[in-house]
């Protein structure tokens, strides 16, 4: 069964500090991996999309890495801001049935001043 | 460019009733996907429509159905509502279906509460 596991489940960090979120997946064959940010009460917003051949992609203070061999990805937030408080969801697309998406459970990040 | 819109934003129903949710994708987008989000299960894929055809379906019972119109707008219907159907229902649109790096744009969701 295709699975996407994220860790930690939740995280509290101080404003200005960095943090790293982890995503492990078993989806195979793999097509692409996406990170989304979801603010409370809103729909998810795409941060990055990486294909098999990419191992890093940045979007402002967000940097995602991908190791397709070990089936691991990470999302690094640099110099966190209060607005980074949200849930971060890892989504993996498999090369079958129209690239159906498998969602991780998300990591809830709280940035404190 | 207007984003994905969903109506209604909030809905309260009782067990046994049925409900219809609506989603208008970004102009020019032809693919619409529906997801259910609950605190316990996270985001789960319901189905995807492209050019009025269902291309993909998740593991939900037949009470959950959908359709897409020629203008790409989509509706989702849940019949015989159960308490466990209480959730945030999200719609996402993308330019094409199954595109390897096609970005999905999510709407704000419809919060359904079943009493």
PDB file of C-alpha atoms in Angstrom:
ATOM      1  CA  UNK A   1       0.000   0.000   0.000  1.00  0.00           C
ATOM      2  CA  UNK A   2       1.357   3.414  -0.934  1.00  0.00           C
ATOM      3  CA  UNK A   3       2.106   5.460   2.150  1.00  0.00           C
ATOM      4  CA  UNK A   4       3.500   8.866   3.031  1.00  0.00           C
ATOM      5  CA  UNK A   5       4.712   9.393   6.595  1.00  0.00           C
ATOM      6  CA  UNK A   6       5.624  12.789   8.005  1.00  0.00           C
ATOM      7  CA  UNK A   7       7.539  13.720  11.099  1.00  0.00           C
ATOM      8  CA  UNK A   8       7.314  15.297  13.518  1.00  0.00           C
ATOM      9  CA  UNK A   9       3.556  15.559  13.907  1.00  0.00           C
ATOM     10  CA  UNK A  10       3.939  18.991  15.447  1.00  0.00           C
ATOM     11  CA  UNK A  11       6.696  21.449  16.089  1.00  0.00           C
ATOM     12  CA  UNK A  12       7.106  24.674  18.063  1.00  0.00           C
ATOM     13  CA  UNK A  13       9.925  27.017  17.104  1.00  0.00           C
ATOM     14  CA  UNK A  14      10.952  30.559  17.958  1.00  0.00           C
ATOM     15  CA  UNK A  15      10.642  33.288  15.395  1.00  0.00           C
ATOM     16  CA  UNK A  16      13.841  33.659  13.402  1.00  0.00           C
ATOM     17  CA  UNK A  17      14.966  30.062  13.932  1.00  0.00           C
ATOM     18  CA  UNK A  18      15.259  27.382  11.245  1.00  0.00           C
ATOM     19  CA  UNK A  19      13.466  24.050  11.185  1.00  0.00           C
ATOM     20  CA  UNK A  20      13.322  20.914   9.052  1.00  0.00           C
ATOM     21  CA  UNK A  21      10.318  18.705   8.389  1.00  0.00           C
ATOM     22  CA  UNK A  22      10.644  15.113   7.183  1.00  0.00           C
ATOM     23  CA  UNK A  23       8.662  13.034   4.715  1.00  0.00           C
ATOM     24  CA  UNK A  24       9.195   9.325   3.996  1.00  0.00           C
ATOM     25  CA  UNK A  25       7.222   7.561   1.299  1.00  0.00           C
ATOM     26  CA  UNK A  26       6.729   4.115  -0.159  1.00  0.00           C
ATOM     27  CA  UNK A  27       4.931   5.180  -3.336  1.00  0.00           C
ATOM     28  CA  UNK A  28       6.442   3.354  -6.276  1.00  0.00           C
ATOM     29  CA  UNK A  29       6.989   3.929  -9.076  1.00  0.00           C
ATOM     30  CA  UNK A  30       7.419   7.549  -8.169  1.00  0.00           C
ATOM     31  CA  UNK A  31       6.453  10.521 -10.313  1.00  0.00           C
ATOM     32  CA  UNK A  32       6.770  13.643  -8.217  1.00  0.00           C
ATOM     33  CA  UNK A  33       6.696  14.954  -4.672  1.00  0.00           C
ATOM     34  CA  UNK A  34       4.969  18.124  -3.554  1.00  0.00           C
ATOM     35  CA  UNK A  35       4.990  20.184  -0.392  1.00  0.00           C
ATOM     36  CA  UNK A  36       1.921  22.214   0.522  1.00  0.00           C
ATOM     37  CA  UNK A  37       1.321  24.791   3.225  1.00  0.00           C
ATOM     38  CA  UNK A  38      -2.130  24.918   4.758  1.00  0.00           C
ATOM     39  CA  UNK A  39      -3.173  27.777   7.014  1.00  0.00           C
ATOM     40  CA  UNK A  40      -5.958  27.052   9.485  1.00  0.00           C
ATOM     41  CA  UNK A  41      -9.338  27.214   7.790  1.00  0.00           C
ATOM     42  CA  UNK A  42      -7.895  27.530   4.288  1.00  0.00           C
ATOM     43  CA  UNK A  43      -7.087  25.241   1.406  1.00  0.00           C
ATOM     44  CA  UNK A  44      -3.495  24.042   0.855  1.00  0.00           C
ATOM     45  CA  UNK A  45      -1.109  26.168  -1.190  1.00  0.00           C
ATOM     46  CA  UNK A  46       1.632  24.596  -3.270  1.00  0.00           C
ATOM     47  CA  UNK A  47       5.200  25.376  -2.139  1.00  0.00           C
ATOM     48  CA  UNK A  48       7.348  23.102  -4.311  1.00  0.00           C
ATOM     49  CA  UNK A  49       7.041  20.263  -6.803  1.00  0.00           C
ATOM     50  CA  UNK A  50      10.001  17.971  -7.509  1.00  0.00           C
ATOM     51  CA  UNK A  51      10.322  15.190 -10.048  1.00  0.00           C
ATOM     52  CA  UNK A  52      12.513  12.104  -9.798  1.00  0.00           C
ATOM     53  CA  UNK A  53      15.516  13.884 -11.299  1.00  0.00           C
ATOM     54  CA  UNK A  54      15.474  16.888  -8.979  1.00  0.00           C
ATOM     55  CA  UNK A  55      17.051  16.811  -5.540  1.00  0.00           C
ATOM     56  CA  UNK A  56      16.439  20.338  -4.317  1.00  0.00           C
ATOM     57  CA  UNK A  57      14.016  23.165  -4.996  1.00  0.00           C
ATOM     58  CA  UNK A  58      13.521  26.488  -3.259  1.00  0.00           C
ATOM     59  CA  UNK A  59      10.615  28.866  -2.891  1.00  0.00           C
ATOM     60  CA  UNK A  60      11.739  31.887  -0.914  1.00  0.00           C
ATOM     61  CA  UNK A  61      12.616  30.770   2.617  1.00  0.00           C
ATOM     62  CA  UNK A  62      11.363  27.244   1.893  1.00  0.00           C
ATOM     63  CA  UNK A  63      13.795  24.661   0.518  1.00  0.00           C
ATOM     64  CA  UNK A  64      12.747  21.121  -0.280  1.00  0.00           C
ATOM     65  CA  UNK A  65      15.159  18.255  -0.828  1.00  0.00           C
ATOM     66  CA  UNK A  66      14.510  14.854  -2.297  1.00  0.00           C
ATOM     67  CA  UNK A  67      16.434  11.596  -2.134  1.00  0.00           C
ATOM     68  CA  UNK A  68      14.603   9.254  -4.473  1.00  0.00           C
ATOM     69  CA  UNK A  69      16.921   6.351  -3.584  1.00  0.00           C
ATOM     70  CA  UNK A  70      15.983   6.380   0.092  1.00  0.00           C
ATOM     71  CA  UNK A  71      12.480   7.706  -0.625  1.00  0.00           C
ATOM     72  CA  UNK A  72      12.909  10.653   1.702  1.00  0.00           C
ATOM     73  CA  UNK A  73      12.206  14.344   1.403  1.00  0.00           C
ATOM     74  CA  UNK A  74      12.668  17.260   3.734  1.00  0.00           C
ATOM     75  CA  UNK A  75      11.328  20.789   3.878  1.00  0.00           C
ATOM     76  CA  UNK A  76      13.616  23.354   5.457  1.00  0.00           C
ATOM     77  CA  UNK A  77      12.213  26.668   6.678  1.00  0.00           C
ATOM     78  CA  UNK A  78      14.829  29.370   7.098  1.00  0.00           C
ATOM     79  CA  UNK A  79      14.504  32.332   9.467  1.00  0.00           C
ATOM     80  CA  UNK A  80      10.959  31.425  10.447  1.00  0.00           C
ATOM     81  CA  UNK A  81       8.262  34.072  10.666  1.00  0.00           C
ATOM     82  CA  UNK A  82       4.984  34.097  12.553  1.00  0.00           C
ATOM     83  CA  UNK A  83       3.180  33.645   9.231  1.00  0.00           C
ATOM     84  CA  UNK A  84       4.904  30.277   8.816  1.00  0.00           C
ATOM     85  CA  UNK A  85       2.577  28.882  11.478  1.00  0.00           C
ATOM     86  CA  UNK A  86       0.586  26.337   9.489  1.00  0.00           C
ATOM     87  CA  UNK A  87       0.358  22.673   8.577  1.00  0.00           C
ATOM     88  CA  UNK A  88       2.828  21.413   6.003  1.00  0.00           C
ATOM     89  CA  UNK A  89       1.716  18.492   3.912  1.00  0.00           C
ATOM     90  CA  UNK A  90       3.878  16.188   1.823  1.00  0.00           C
ATOM     91  CA  UNK A  91       2.145  14.706  -1.219  1.00  0.00           C
ATOM     92  CA  UNK A  92       3.545  12.005  -3.474  1.00  0.00           C
ATOM     93  CA  UNK A  93       2.333  11.160  -6.936  1.00  0.00           C
ATOM     94  CA  UNK A  94       2.787   7.689  -8.372  1.00  0.00           C
ATOM     95  CA  UNK A  95       3.238   6.761 -12.004  1.00  0.00           C
ATOM     96  CA  UNK A  96      -0.044   4.961 -12.362  1.00  0.00           C
ATOM     97  CA  UNK A  97      -3.744   5.705 -12.663  1.00  0.00           C
ATOM     98  CA  UNK A  98      -3.162   9.260 -13.757  1.00  0.00           C
ATOM     99  CA  UNK A  99      -0.627  10.114 -11.065  1.00  0.00           C
ATOM    100  CA  UNK A 100      -3.014   9.713  -8.165  1.00  0.00           C
ATOM    101  CA  UNK A 101      -1.823  11.703  -5.148  1.00  0.00           C
ATOM    102  CA  UNK A 102      -1.060  10.174  -1.743  1.00  0.00           C
ATOM    103  CA  UNK A 103      -1.068  12.636   1.149  1.00  0.00           C
ATOM    104  CA  UNK A 104       0.981  12.591   4.331  1.00  0.00           C
ATOM    105  CA  UNK A 105      -0.667  13.407   7.629  1.00  0.00           C
ATOM    106  CA  UNK A 106       1.072  16.779   7.809  1.00  0.00           C
ATOM    107  CA  UNK A 107       3.313  18.524  10.320  1.00  0.00           C
ATOM    108  CA  UNK A 108       1.774  21.329  12.325  1.00  0.00           C
ATOM    109  CA  UNK A 109       4.271  24.144  12.860  1.00  0.00           C
ATOM    110  CA  UNK A 110       3.767  26.876  15.433  1.00  0.00           C
ATOM    111  CA  UNK A 111       6.139  29.831  15.353  1.00  0.00           C
ATOM    112  CA  UNK A 112       6.287  31.787  18.610  1.00  0.00           C
ATOM    113  CA  UNK A 113       7.609  35.335  19.000  1.00  0.00           C
TER     114      UNK A 113
ATOM    115  CA  UNK B   1      -7.233  35.747 -12.219  1.00  0.00           C
ATOM    116  CA  UNK B   2      -9.871  34.497  -9.803  1.00  0.00           C
ATOM    117  CA  UNK B   3      -8.962  31.474  -7.718  1.00  0.00           C
ATOM    118  CA  UNK B   4     -10.899  28.291  -7.103  1.00  0.00           C
ATOM    119  CA  UNK B   5     -14.241  29.009  -5.500  1.00  0.00           C
ATOM    120  CA  UNK B   6     -16.382  26.630  -3.507  1.00  0.00           C
ATOM    121  CA  UNK B   7     -19.948  27.013  -2.355  1.00  0.00           C
ATOM    122  CA  UNK B   8     -21.322  26.910   0.183  1.00  0.00           C
ATOM    123  CA  UNK B   9     -18.494  27.552   2.659  1.00  0.00           C
ATOM    124  CA  UNK B  10     -20.393  26.047   5.575  1.00  0.00           C
ATOM    125  CA  UNK B  11     -23.185  23.522   5.716  1.00  0.00           C
ATOM    126  CA  UNK B  12     -25.060  21.756   8.493  1.00  0.00           C
ATOM    127  CA  UNK B  13     -27.101  18.669   7.685  1.00  0.00           C
ATOM    128  CA  UNK B  14     -28.655  15.801   9.601  1.00  0.00           C
ATOM    129  CA  UNK B  15     -28.042  12.090   9.194  1.00  0.00           C
ATOM    130  CA  UNK B  16     -29.783  10.555   6.221  1.00  0.00           C
ATOM    131  CA  UNK B  17     -29.962  13.769   4.221  1.00  0.00           C
ATOM    132  CA  UNK B  18     -28.049  14.404   1.040  1.00  0.00           C
ATOM    133  CA  UNK B  19     -25.842  17.317   0.107  1.00  0.00           C
ATOM    134  CA  UNK B  20     -24.412  18.867  -3.047  1.00  0.00           C
ATOM    135  CA  UNK B  21     -21.214  20.905  -3.034  1.00  0.00           C
ATOM    136  CA  UNK B  22     -20.066  23.088  -5.879  1.00  0.00           C
ATOM    137  CA  UNK B  23     -16.627  23.997  -7.196  1.00  0.00           C
ATOM    138  CA  UNK B  24     -15.651  26.516  -9.857  1.00  0.00           C
ATOM    139  CA  UNK B  25     -12.071  26.016 -11.075  1.00  0.00           C
ATOM    140  CA  UNK B  26      -9.640  28.675 -12.184  1.00  0.00           C
ATOM    141  CA  UNK B  27     -10.522  29.912 -15.647  1.00  0.00           C
ATOM    142  CA  UNK B  28      -8.891  27.673 -18.256  1.00  0.00           C
ATOM    143  CA  UNK B  29      -8.329  24.768 -15.888  1.00  0.00           C
ATOM    144  CA  UNK B  30      -9.967  21.579 -17.042  1.00  0.00           C
ATOM    145  CA  UNK B  31      -9.116  19.212 -14.220  1.00  0.00           C
ATOM    146  CA  UNK B  32     -10.997  19.252 -10.923  1.00  0.00           C
ATOM    147  CA  UNK B  33     -10.223  16.996  -7.982  1.00  0.00           C
ATOM    148  CA  UNK B  34     -12.113  16.560  -4.730  1.00  0.00           C
ATOM    149  CA  UNK B  35     -10.655  15.732  -1.329  1.00  0.00           C
ATOM    150  CA  UNK B  36     -12.000  15.070   2.143  1.00  0.00           C
ATOM    151  CA  UNK B  37     -10.027  16.366   5.101  1.00  0.00           C
ATOM    152  CA  UNK B  38     -10.646  15.217   8.661  1.00  0.00           C
ATOM    153  CA  UNK B  39      -8.471  15.609  11.779  1.00  0.00           C
ATOM    154  CA  UNK B  40      -8.098  11.848  12.085  1.00  0.00           C
ATOM    155  CA  UNK B  41      -7.515  10.820   8.451  1.00  0.00           C
ATOM    156  CA  UNK B  42      -5.918  13.928   6.991  1.00  0.00           C
ATOM    157  CA  UNK B  43      -6.473  14.642   3.311  1.00  0.00           C
ATOM    158  CA  UNK B  44      -8.000  11.820   1.299  1.00  0.00           C
ATOM    159  CA  UNK B  45      -8.606  11.767  -2.429  1.00  0.00           C
ATOM    160  CA  UNK B  46     -12.218  11.374  -3.541  1.00  0.00           C
ATOM    161  CA  UNK B  47     -12.160  11.667  -7.324  1.00  0.00           C
ATOM    162  CA  UNK B  48     -10.837  13.629 -10.267  1.00  0.00           C
ATOM    163  CA  UNK B  49     -12.665  14.900 -13.310  1.00  0.00           C
ATOM    164  CA  UNK B  50     -11.247  16.052 -16.607  1.00  0.00           C
ATOM    165  CA  UNK B  51     -13.329  17.175 -19.574  1.00  0.00           C
ATOM    166  CA  UNK B  52     -16.533  15.931 -17.923  1.00  0.00           C
ATOM    167  CA  UNK B  53     -15.102  12.425 -17.389  1.00  0.00           C
ATOM    168  CA  UNK B  54     -14.110  10.841 -14.118  1.00  0.00           C
ATOM    169  CA  UNK B  55     -10.443   9.892 -14.535  1.00  0.00           C
ATOM    170  CA  UNK B  56      -9.601   8.718 -11.059  1.00  0.00           C
ATOM    171  CA  UNK B  57     -11.438   7.573  -7.975  1.00  0.00           C
ATOM    172  CA  UNK B  58     -10.411   7.120  -4.355  1.00  0.00           C
ATOM    173  CA  UNK B  59     -11.619   4.525  -1.891  1.00  0.00           C
ATOM    174  CA  UNK B  60     -14.914   6.029  -0.848  1.00  0.00           C
ATOM    175  CA  UNK B  61     -18.357   4.364  -0.870  1.00  0.00           C
ATOM    176  CA  UNK B  62     -20.807   4.898  -3.689  1.00  0.00           C
ATOM    177  CA  UNK B  63     -22.680   7.468  -1.583  1.00  0.00           C
ATOM    178  CA  UNK B  64     -20.028   9.900  -2.780  1.00  0.00           C
ATOM    179  CA  UNK B  65     -20.467  10.917  -6.388  1.00  0.00           C
ATOM    180  CA  UNK B  66     -19.533  13.798  -8.597  1.00  0.00           C
ATOM    181  CA  UNK B  67     -19.801  15.266 -12.009  1.00  0.00           C
ATOM    182  CA  UNK B  68     -18.237  17.932 -14.155  1.00  0.00           C
ATOM    183  CA  UNK B  69     -19.975  20.244 -16.548  1.00  0.00           C
ATOM    184  CA  UNK B  70     -18.852  21.491 -19.946  1.00  0.00           C
ATOM    185  CA  UNK B  71     -17.611  24.751 -18.374  1.00  0.00           C
ATOM    186  CA  UNK B  72     -15.367  22.663 -16.048  1.00  0.00           C
ATOM    187  CA  UNK B  73     -17.419  23.502 -12.972  1.00  0.00           C
ATOM    188  CA  UNK B  74     -17.872  20.467 -10.775  1.00  0.00           C
ATOM    189  CA  UNK B  75     -20.327  19.249  -8.189  1.00  0.00           C
ATOM    190  CA  UNK B  76     -19.944  16.625  -5.517  1.00  0.00           C
ATOM    191  CA  UNK B  77     -22.898  14.839  -3.994  1.00  0.00           C
ATOM    192  CA  UNK B  78     -23.082  12.826  -0.806  1.00  0.00           C
ATOM    193  CA  UNK B  79     -26.261  10.846  -0.208  1.00  0.00           C
ATOM    194  CA  UNK B  80     -27.543   9.302   3.021  1.00  0.00           C
ATOM    195  CA  UNK B  81     -25.216  11.368   5.177  1.00  0.00           C
ATOM    196  CA  UNK B  82     -23.495   9.769   8.159  1.00  0.00           C
ATOM    197  CA  UNK B  83     -21.912  11.421  11.177  1.00  0.00           C
ATOM    198  CA  UNK B  84     -18.492  10.393   9.874  1.00  0.00           C
ATOM    199  CA  UNK B  85     -18.997  12.481   6.742  1.00  0.00           C
ATOM    200  CA  UNK B  86     -18.412  15.625   8.788  1.00  0.00           C
ATOM    201  CA  UNK B  87     -15.289  17.098   7.256  1.00  0.00           C
ATOM    202  CA  UNK B  88     -13.735  19.847   5.204  1.00  0.00           C
ATOM    203  CA  UNK B  89     -14.288  19.101   1.523  1.00  0.00           C
ATOM    204  CA  UNK B  90     -11.651  20.626  -0.699  1.00  0.00           C
ATOM    205  CA  UNK B  91     -11.696  21.096  -4.422  1.00  0.00           C
ATOM    206  CA  UNK B  92      -8.543  21.626  -6.468  1.00  0.00           C
ATOM    207  CA  UNK B  93      -8.119  22.581 -10.080  1.00  0.00           C
ATOM    208  CA  UNK B  94      -5.212  22.187 -12.449  1.00  0.00           C
ATOM    209  CA  UNK B  95      -4.568  22.986 -16.050  1.00  0.00           C
ATOM    210  CA  UNK B  96      -4.387  19.405 -17.257  1.00  0.00           C
ATOM    211  CA  UNK B  97      -5.058  16.070 -15.675  1.00  0.00           C
ATOM    212  CA  UNK B  98      -2.241  13.874 -14.495  1.00  0.00           C
ATOM    213  CA  UNK B  99       0.412  16.341 -15.520  1.00  0.00           C
ATOM    214  CA  UNK B 100       3.691  15.315 -13.920  1.00  0.00           C
ATOM    215  CA  UNK B 101       4.429  18.718 -12.468  1.00  0.00           C
ATOM    216  CA  UNK B 102       1.040  20.311 -12.832  1.00  0.00           C
ATOM    217  CA  UNK B 103       0.320  22.534  -9.849  1.00  0.00           C
ATOM    218  CA  UNK B 104      -2.992  22.037  -8.122  1.00  0.00           C
ATOM    219  CA  UNK B 105      -4.737  25.105  -6.786  1.00  0.00           C
ATOM    220  CA  UNK B 106      -7.061  24.496  -3.889  1.00  0.00           C
ATOM    221  CA  UNK B 107     -10.242  26.283  -2.997  1.00  0.00           C
ATOM    222  CA  UNK B 108     -11.064  27.361   0.568  1.00  0.00           C
ATOM    223  CA  UNK B 109     -13.201  24.293   1.155  1.00  0.00           C
ATOM    224  CA  UNK B 110     -16.733  23.563   2.322  1.00  0.00           C
ATOM    225  CA  UNK B 111     -17.057  22.701   5.993  1.00  0.00           C
ATOM    226  CA  UNK B 112     -19.798  20.063   6.312  1.00  0.00           C
ATOM    227  CA  UNK B 113     -21.209  19.200   9.712  1.00  0.00           C
ATOM    228  CA  UNK B 114     -23.564  16.237  10.028  1.00  0.00           C
ATOM    229  CA  UNK B 115     -25.712  16.157  13.162  1.00  0.00           C
TER     230      UNK B 115
END
